[in-house]
Amino acid sequence: MREGIAAEDRIAIFGYSYGGYAAMAASVRADSPYQCAVAGAGLSELRTFDKITFQSPFNREYQNPTIGGLSPLDHVKEATIPIYIFHGDRDQRVPIEQSRKFANALKRAGKDVKYEEIVDLWHSLPWWPQHHLAMLSSLEDYLANDCGPGGL
């Protein structure tokens, strides 16, 4: 922004999987530089990560230390920017409940959230054309109309 590369009122964060977690975390960050966040298949509750990674010795040693970090679900009252959350209903890597819990908690807290479950979408590529269409068309609409005041 200081370098003149981006306009302050036209910045969004988008992420999927770990990036979805990062987008969720950005939505509850104080003084966020973003107008909105888009989180796909993110983990909103890091303490559940232990259950996902426990079976692999490598994951236990190298991924479990991140569990002590920020869980966006614990900070929904601090959310300051709108967020669009989407998740595939066939995701077996990141449980869909992670997105459902976060979206529902944000709604209960009166925050600006849009939530969508994409039918027959699993976690990793390759996806079918209808998955890309569902995700990208809703993302385009969200950024144009609901991201920050008046969209990007």
PDB file of C-alpha atoms in Angstrom:
ATOM      1  CA  MET A   1       0.000   0.000   0.000  1.00  0.00           C
ATOM      2  CA  ARG A   2       2.748   2.441   0.899  1.00  0.00           C
ATOM      3  CA  GLU A   3       4.501   1.485  -2.311  1.00  0.00           C
ATOM      4  CA  GLY A   4       1.426   2.354  -4.381  1.00  0.00           C
ATOM      5  CA  ILE A   5       0.952  -1.203  -5.597  1.00  0.00           C
ATOM      6  CA  ALA A   6      -2.548  -1.654  -4.162  1.00  0.00           C
ATOM      7  CA  ALA A   7      -5.372   0.650  -3.165  1.00  0.00           C
ATOM      8  CA  GLU A   8      -6.172   0.331   0.533  1.00  0.00           C
ATOM      9  CA  ASP A   9      -9.880  -0.071  -0.164  1.00  0.00           C
ATOM     10  CA  ARG A  10      -9.392  -2.881  -2.724  1.00  0.00           C
ATOM     11  CA  ILE A  11      -7.537  -5.602  -0.808  1.00  0.00           C
ATOM     12  CA  ALA A  12      -9.002  -8.993   0.078  1.00  0.00           C
ATOM     13  CA  ILE A  13      -7.492 -12.205   1.409  1.00  0.00           C
ATOM     14  CA  PHE A  14      -8.353 -15.559  -0.136  1.00  0.00           C
ATOM     15  CA  GLY A  15      -7.187 -18.954   1.010  1.00  0.00           C
ATOM     16  CA  TYR A  16      -8.035 -22.618   0.779  1.00  0.00           C
ATOM     17  CA  SER A  17      -7.189 -25.393   3.253  1.00  0.00           C
ATOM     18  CA  TYR A  18      -4.323 -23.922   5.328  1.00  0.00           C
ATOM     19  CA  GLY A  19      -4.953 -20.693   3.434  1.00  0.00           C
ATOM     20  CA  GLY A  20      -8.601 -20.978   4.510  1.00  0.00           C
ATOM     21  CA  TYR A  21      -7.410 -21.053   8.096  1.00  0.00           C
ATOM     22  CA  ALA A  22      -5.220 -17.996   7.380  1.00  0.00           C
ATOM     23  CA  ALA A  23      -8.206 -16.138   5.891  1.00  0.00           C
ATOM     24  CA  MET A  24     -10.336 -17.029   8.927  1.00  0.00           C
ATOM     25  CA  ALA A  25      -7.557 -15.804  11.220  1.00  0.00           C
ATOM     26  CA  ALA A  26      -7.263 -12.583   9.197  1.00  0.00           C
ATOM     27  CA  SER A  27     -10.977 -11.923   9.701  1.00  0.00           C
ATOM     28  CA  VAL A  28     -10.541 -11.782  13.476  1.00  0.00           C
ATOM     29  CA  ARG A  29      -7.249  -9.880  13.379  1.00  0.00           C
ATOM     30  CA  ALA A  30      -7.204  -6.425  14.916  1.00  0.00           C
ATOM     31  CA  ASP A  31      -6.568  -3.654  12.390  1.00  0.00           C
ATOM     32  CA  SER A  32      -6.879  -6.007   9.428  1.00  0.00           C
ATOM     33  CA  PRO A  33      -5.572  -4.476   6.185  1.00  0.00           C
ATOM     34  CA  TYR A  34      -8.213  -6.399   4.203  1.00  0.00           C
ATOM     35  CA  GLN A  35     -11.686  -5.311   3.095  1.00  0.00           C
ATOM     36  CA  CYS A  36     -12.913  -8.908   3.368  1.00  0.00           C
ATOM     37  CA  ALA A  37     -11.774 -12.504   3.642  1.00  0.00           C
ATOM     38  CA  VAL A  38     -12.618 -15.610   1.636  1.00  0.00           C
ATOM     39  CA  ALA A  39     -11.958 -18.921   3.371  1.00  0.00           C
ATOM     40  CA  GLY A  40     -12.302 -22.281   1.694  1.00  0.00           C
ATOM     41  CA  ALA A  41     -12.151 -25.504   3.728  1.00  0.00           C
ATOM     42  CA  GLY A  42     -10.303 -23.865   6.607  1.00  0.00           C
ATOM     43  CA  LEU A  43      -9.654 -25.182  10.083  1.00  0.00           C
ATOM     44  CA  SER A  44     -11.267 -22.799  12.562  1.00  0.00           C
ATOM     45  CA  GLU A  45     -10.454 -24.721  15.710  1.00  0.00           C
ATOM     46  CA  LEU A  46      -6.783 -25.694  15.918  1.00  0.00           C
ATOM     47  CA  ARG A  47      -7.227 -28.026  18.867  1.00  0.00           C
ATOM     48  CA  THR A  48      -9.053 -30.452  16.540  1.00  0.00           C
ATOM     49  CA  PHE A  49      -5.913 -30.589  14.383  1.00  0.00           C
ATOM     50  CA  ASP A  50      -4.406 -32.920  16.964  1.00  0.00           C
ATOM     51  CA  LYS A  51      -7.016 -35.547  16.060  1.00  0.00           C
ATOM     52  CA  ILE A  52      -6.282 -35.151  12.345  1.00  0.00           C
ATOM     53  CA  THR A  53      -2.483 -35.402  12.616  1.00  0.00           C
ATOM     54  CA  PHE A  54      -2.074 -37.783  15.564  1.00  0.00           C
ATOM     55  CA  GLN A  55      -1.806 -41.019  13.568  1.00  0.00           C
ATOM     56  CA  SER A  56       1.301 -39.956  11.649  1.00  0.00           C
ATOM     57  CA  PRO A  57       4.579 -39.685  13.612  1.00  0.00           C
ATOM     58  CA  PHE A  58       5.851 -37.089  11.115  1.00  0.00           C
ATOM     59  CA  ASN A  59       2.716 -34.954  11.505  1.00  0.00           C
ATOM     60  CA  ARG A  60       2.790 -35.283  15.286  1.00  0.00           C
ATOM     61  CA  GLU A  61       6.338 -33.987  15.401  1.00  0.00           C
ATOM     62  CA  TYR A  62       6.243 -31.277  12.749  1.00  0.00           C
ATOM     63  CA  GLN A  63       2.624 -30.135  12.475  1.00  0.00           C
ATOM     64  CA  ASN A  64       1.274 -30.473  15.993  1.00  0.00           C
ATOM     65  CA  PRO A  65       3.373 -27.579  17.366  1.00  0.00           C
ATOM     66  CA  THR A  66       1.074 -25.232  15.413  1.00  0.00           C
ATOM     67  CA  ILE A  67      -1.878 -26.305  17.565  1.00  0.00           C
ATOM     68  CA  GLY A  68      -0.942 -23.733  20.180  1.00  0.00           C
ATOM     69  CA  GLY A  69      -1.652 -20.916  17.714  1.00  0.00           C
ATOM     70  CA  LEU A  70      -4.723 -18.775  17.178  1.00  0.00           C
ATOM     71  CA  SER A  71      -8.045 -20.565  16.736  1.00  0.00           C
ATOM     72  CA  PRO A  72     -10.357 -18.204  14.827  1.00  0.00           C
ATOM     73  CA  LEU A  73     -13.406 -19.856  16.440  1.00  0.00           C
ATOM     74  CA  ASP A  74     -12.280 -18.541  19.832  1.00  0.00           C
ATOM     75  CA  HIS A  75     -12.167 -14.956  18.538  1.00  0.00           C
ATOM     76  CA  VAL A  76     -15.389 -14.458  16.545  1.00  0.00           C
ATOM     77  CA  LYS A  77     -16.385 -11.423  18.616  1.00  0.00           C
ATOM     78  CA  GLU A  78     -13.225  -9.707  17.362  1.00  0.00           C
ATOM     79  CA  ALA A  79     -14.115 -10.142  13.670  1.00  0.00           C
ATOM     80  CA  THR A  80     -13.978  -6.779  11.930  1.00  0.00           C
ATOM     81  CA  ILE A  81     -14.301  -7.591   8.223  1.00  0.00           C
ATOM     82  CA  PRO A  82     -16.867  -9.509   6.170  1.00  0.00           C
ATOM     83  CA  ILE A  83     -16.021 -13.105   5.330  1.00  0.00           C
ATOM     84  CA  TYR A  84     -17.231 -15.609   2.766  1.00  0.00           C
ATOM     85  CA  ILE A  85     -16.720 -19.207   3.875  1.00  0.00           C
ATOM     86  CA  PHE A  86     -17.178 -22.192   1.595  1.00  0.00           C
ATOM     87  CA  HIS A  87     -16.587 -25.881   2.107  1.00  0.00           C
ATOM     88  CA  GLY A  88     -17.216 -29.044   0.132  1.00  0.00           C
ATOM     89  CA  ASP A  89     -19.752 -31.427   1.603  1.00  0.00           C
ATOM     90  CA  ARG A  90     -17.502 -34.418   0.793  1.00  0.00           C
ATOM     91  CA  ASP A  91     -14.306 -33.060   2.343  1.00  0.00           C
ATOM     92  CA  GLN A  92     -12.580 -35.786   4.334  1.00  0.00           C
ATOM     93  CA  ARG A  93      -9.362 -33.917   5.085  1.00  0.00           C
ATOM     94  CA  VAL A  94     -10.788 -30.883   6.888  1.00  0.00           C
ATOM     95  CA  PRO A  95     -14.129 -31.677   8.523  1.00  0.00           C
ATOM     96  CA  ILE A  96     -16.948 -29.490   7.215  1.00  0.00           C
ATOM     97  CA  GLU A  97     -17.958 -28.836  10.825  1.00  0.00           C
ATOM     98  CA  GLN A  98     -14.944 -26.511  11.068  1.00  0.00           C
ATOM     99  CA  SER A  99     -16.512 -24.084   8.603  1.00  0.00           C
ATOM    100  CA  ARG A 100     -20.054 -24.614   9.891  1.00  0.00           C
ATOM    101  CA  LYS A 101     -19.028 -23.862  13.486  1.00  0.00           C
ATOM    102  CA  PHE A 102     -17.135 -20.732  12.514  1.00  0.00           C
ATOM    103  CA  ALA A 103     -19.906 -19.399  10.257  1.00  0.00           C
ATOM    104  CA  ASN A 104     -22.599 -20.091  12.856  1.00  0.00           C
ATOM    105  CA  ALA A 105     -20.564 -18.478  15.630  1.00  0.00           C
ATOM    106  CA  LEU A 106     -19.999 -15.397  13.471  1.00  0.00           C
ATOM    107  CA  LYS A 107     -23.741 -15.182  12.718  1.00  0.00           C
ATOM    108  CA  ARG A 108     -24.599 -15.478  16.422  1.00  0.00           C
ATOM    109  CA  ALA A 109     -22.117 -12.664  17.137  1.00  0.00           C
ATOM    110  CA  GLY A 110     -23.842 -10.468  14.528  1.00  0.00           C
ATOM    111  CA  LYS A 111     -20.873 -10.466  12.155  1.00  0.00           C
ATOM    112  CA  ASP A 112     -20.998 -10.156   8.364  1.00  0.00           C
ATOM    113  CA  VAL A 113     -20.636 -13.719   7.062  1.00  0.00           C
ATOM    114  CA  LYS A 114     -21.759 -15.645   4.002  1.00  0.00           C
ATOM    115  CA  TYR A 115     -21.542 -19.442   4.123  1.00  0.00           C
ATOM    116  CA  GLU A 116     -21.901 -21.966   1.323  1.00  0.00           C
ATOM    117  CA  GLU A 117     -21.524 -25.720   1.098  1.00  0.00           C
ATOM    118  CA  ILE A 118     -20.547 -26.949  -2.348  1.00  0.00           C
ATOM    119  CA  VAL A 119     -22.291 -30.184  -3.306  1.00  0.00           C
ATOM    120  CA  ASP A 120     -20.058 -33.201  -3.997  1.00  0.00           C
ATOM    121  CA  LEU A 121     -16.832 -31.204  -3.524  1.00  0.00           C
ATOM    122  CA  TRP A 122     -13.918 -33.027  -1.905  1.00  0.00           C
ATOM    123  CA  HIS A 123     -10.830 -31.356  -0.497  1.00  0.00           C
ATOM    124  CA  SER A 124      -8.097 -31.699  -3.106  1.00  0.00           C
ATOM    125  CA  LEU A 125      -7.816 -31.234  -6.838  1.00  0.00           C
ATOM    126  CA  PRO A 126      -8.767 -32.396  -9.372  1.00  0.00           C
ATOM    127  CA  TRP A 127     -12.277 -31.011  -9.119  1.00  0.00           C
ATOM    128  CA  TRP A 128     -15.028 -31.377 -11.661  1.00  0.00           C
ATOM    129  CA  PRO A 129     -16.062 -28.386 -13.813  1.00  0.00           C
ATOM    130  CA  GLN A 130     -19.222 -27.847 -11.750  1.00  0.00           C
ATOM    131  CA  HIS A 131     -17.056 -27.459  -8.616  1.00  0.00           C
ATOM    132  CA  HIS A 132     -14.940 -24.770 -10.240  1.00  0.00           C
ATOM    133  CA  LEU A 133     -18.053 -23.039 -11.563  1.00  0.00           C
ATOM    134  CA  ALA A 134     -19.804 -23.096  -8.174  1.00  0.00           C
ATOM    135  CA  MET A 135     -16.771 -21.787  -6.314  1.00  0.00           C
ATOM    136  CA  LEU A 136     -15.518 -19.221  -8.806  1.00  0.00           C
ATOM    137  CA  SER A 137     -18.906 -17.734  -9.706  1.00  0.00           C
ATOM    138  CA  SER A 138     -19.880 -17.299  -6.047  1.00  0.00           C
ATOM    139  CA  LEU A 139     -16.429 -15.885  -5.281  1.00  0.00           C
ATOM    140  CA  GLU A 140     -16.673 -13.385  -8.129  1.00  0.00           C
ATOM    141  CA  ASP A 141     -20.138 -12.293  -6.982  1.00  0.00           C
ATOM    142  CA  TYR A 142     -19.001 -11.971  -3.357  1.00  0.00           C
ATOM    143  CA  LEU A 143     -15.966  -9.837  -4.192  1.00  0.00           C
ATOM    144  CA  ALA A 144     -17.966  -7.596  -6.522  1.00  0.00           C
ATOM    145  CA  ASN A 145     -20.928  -7.037  -4.211  1.00  0.00           C
ATOM    146  CA  ASP A 146     -20.214  -7.947  -0.586  1.00  0.00           C
ATOM    147  CA  CYS A 147     -16.519  -7.396   0.083  1.00  0.00           C
ATOM    148  CA  GLY A 148     -16.193  -4.351   2.274  1.00  0.00           C
ATOM    149  CA  PRO A 149     -18.353  -1.300   1.667  1.00  0.00           C
ATOM    150  CA  GLY A 150     -19.717  -1.658  -1.858  1.00  0.00           C
ATOM    151  CA  GLY A 151     -17.510  -4.522  -3.008  1.00  0.00           C
ATOM    152  CA  LEU A 152     -14.119  -4.426  -4.650  1.00  0.00           C
TER     153      LEU A 152
END
